[in-house]
Coordinates of C-alpha atoms in Angstrom, one line a residue:
D1 CA 0.0 0.0 0.0
R2 CA 1.2 3.5 -0.9
L3 CA 0.8 6.4 1.5
A4 CA -1.4 9.1 0.0
I5 CA 0.0 12.6 -0.2
G6 CA -0.4 14.6 3.0
S7 CA -2.1 18.0 3.4
S8 CA -0.4 21.4 3.3
G9 CA 1.7 21.9 6.4
Q10 CA 1.9 18.2 7.4
I11 CA 5.1 16.4 8.1
L12 CA 6.0 12.8 7.5
T13 CA 6.6 10.8 10.7
V14 CA 6.9 7.2 11.7
D15 CA 4.4 5.6 14.2
T16 CA 4.9 1.9 15.2
G17 CA 7.2 1.4 12.2
L18 CA 4.8 2.8 9.6
P19 CA 4.9 6.2 7.9
K20 CA 2.1 8.6 8.5
W21 CA 1.3 12.3 8.0
K22 CA 1.0 14.5 11.1
T23 CA 0.1 18.2 11.6
P24 CA 2.9 19.5 13.8
D25 CA 2.0 21.2 17.1
N26 CA 2.5 25.0 17.1
L27 CA 4.9 25.3 20.0
W28 CA 5.7 29.0 19.4
S29 CA 3.3 31.7 20.4
Q30 CA 3.5 35.5 20.8
V31 CA 2.8 36.3 24.5
T32 CA 3.1 40.1 24.5
G33 CA 4.4 43.1 22.6
A34 CA 5.0 46.8 23.3
S35 CA 6.1 50.0 21.7
L36 CA 9.5 51.3 22.6
S37 CA 9.4 54.7 24.2
G38 CA 11.2 56.5 27.0
N39 CA 14.5 55.1 28.4
S40 CA 13.2 51.6 29.3
V41 CA 10.5 49.0 28.8
D42 CA 9.4 46.3 31.3
I43 CA 8.0 43.0 30.2
T44 CA 6.5 40.8 33.0
N45 CA 4.6 37.5 33.6
L46 CA 6.8 35.5 31.2
T47 CA 6.7 31.7 30.9
G48 CA 8.2 29.3 28.5
S49 CA 11.3 27.1 28.1
R50 CA 12.7 29.3 25.4
I51 CA 12.0 33.1 25.1
Y52 CA 12.6 35.0 21.9
L53 CA 12.6 38.8 21.9
L54 CA 12.2 40.5 18.5
I55 CA 13.3 44.2 19.0
K56 CA 12.1 45.6 15.7
D57 CA 12.8 48.8 13.8
W58 CA 14.1 50.7 16.8
S59 CA 16.1 53.9 17.0
H60 CA 17.1 56.4 19.6
D61 CA 17.4 60.2 20.0
S62 CA 20.9 60.3 21.4
G63 CA 23.7 61.8 19.3
S64 CA 26.1 58.9 20.2
N65 CA 26.4 55.1 20.0
Q66 CA 24.0 53.3 22.3
M67 CA 23.2 49.7 23.4
I68 CA 20.2 48.1 24.9
A69 CA 20.9 46.6 28.4
I70 CA 18.8 43.6 29.2
K71 CA 18.0 42.7 32.8
F72 CA 16.2 39.5 33.9
N73 CA 14.0 39.4 37.1
S74 CA 15.3 42.8 38.2
D75 CA 18.7 41.1 38.9
S76 CA 21.5 43.7 39.2
G77 CA 24.1 41.1 40.3
S78 CA 27.1 40.1 38.2
N79 CA 25.3 37.2 36.8
Y80 CA 25.5 38.0 33.1
Y81 CA 28.4 36.5 31.1
G82 CA 29.5 37.7 27.7
P83 CA 31.2 35.7 24.9
D84 CA 34.7 36.4 26.4
G85 CA 33.6 35.2 29.9
H86 CA 33.4 38.7 31.4
T87 CA 30.7 39.3 33.9
A88 CA 28.3 42.3 34.0
T89 CA 25.2 43.4 35.7
T90 CA 23.2 43.3 32.5
Y91 CA 23.4 41.6 29.1
L92 CA 24.4 44.2 26.5
T93 CA 23.4 44.2 22.8
T94 CA 25.7 45.3 20.0
P95 CA 26.0 49.1 19.9
L96 CA 23.5 51.0 17.8
H97 CA 25.4 53.7 16.0
A98 CA 24.4 57.4 16.1
G99 CA 22.6 58.8 13.2
T100 CA 19.6 57.9 11.1
G101 CA 18.1 54.5 10.5
T102 CA 16.4 51.8 12.5
Y103 CA 17.7 48.5 13.7
T104 CA 16.3 45.0 14.5
Y105 CA 17.7 42.5 17.0
G106 CA 16.6 39.0 17.8
I107 CA 17.5 37.6 21.2
M108 CA 16.9 34.0 22.3
I109 CA 17.0 32.9 25.9
D110 CA 17.1 29.1 26.4
L111 CA 16.1 27.1 29.6
A112 CA 14.2 30.3 30.7
D113 CA 11.6 28.5 32.9
T114 CA 14.0 26.1 34.6
S115 CA 16.1 26.0 37.8
V116 CA 19.1 25.1 35.6
P117 CA 21.6 27.8 36.5
V118 CA 23.1 28.4 33.1
K119 CA 20.6 30.0 30.7
P120 CA 22.2 30.5 27.2
I121 CA 21.6 33.7 25.4
S122 CA 22.2 34.4 21.7
S123 CA 21.6 37.7 20.0
L124 CA 21.4 38.2 16.3
S125 CA 21.8 41.5 14.5
S126 CA 24.6 42.5 12.2
I127 CA 26.8 40.7 14.7
T128 CA 26.0 37.5 16.5
D129 CA 26.7 37.5 20.2
F130 CA 26.6 34.7 22.7
G131 CA 26.5 34.7 26.5
Y132 CA 24.6 33.3 29.4
Y133 CA 22.7 34.3 32.5
Y134 CA 23.5 32.5 35.7
S135 CA 20.6 32.0 38.0
T136 CA 18.6 29.1 39.4
N137 CA 15.4 31.2 39.2
P138 CA 13.1 31.0 36.1
I139 CA 13.0 34.1 34.0
T140 CA 9.7 35.8 34.6
S141 CA 10.5 39.4 33.7
I142 CA 12.7 41.3 31.3
Q143 CA 13.7 45.0 31.3
L144 CA 15.1 46.7 28.2
T145 CA 17.0 49.9 29.0
L146 CA 18.8 52.1 26.5
S147 CA 22.3 53.0 27.6
G148 CA 21.7 56.7 26.8
G149 CA 18.9 58.9 25.5
N150 CA 15.4 57.6 24.7
F151 CA 13.8 55.2 22.3
D152 CA 12.1 57.2 19.6
A153 CA 10.8 54.3 17.5
G154 CA 10.3 50.6 17.5
T155 CA 8.5 47.7 19.0
V156 CA 9.4 44.6 21.0
Q157 CA 7.6 41.3 20.5
V158 CA 8.0 38.5 23.0
W159 CA 7.5 34.9 21.8
R160 CA 7.7 31.8 23.9
H161 CA 8.2 28.1 23.3
A162 CA 6.0 25.9 25.4

């Protein structure tokens, strides 16, 4: 017997040794979003094993290079580790240069809802950065703070993986 063609969006799996078509579970869902304004934005009541921040089309009003500092659970301790192993009191994004234009960053936090102490972070923009957050507490809130000036455009979308 031949297996009939599946429907759009289905994937081929094997169940008890036989191939079958299955519609995959949608494990990603957007949980919140916000406009970027002022110097900082707080995102609360987060859940999910993997959190993805899409910081989209943002710019600032400062005349010099700026970064977004990311803080989890209001933790100001030296629990943020960059790619070279240095510690900091926040996770910093790649600098946004002064001048015109908007920028987009994607930031992934793994093991966010666990008590596993090392939570890997990867950020994607024109440069890919890696680091991690060291805490046995699940991540339930995120604060985005501009290192100088104010946001004058942009949004943040927060996605979670169940």
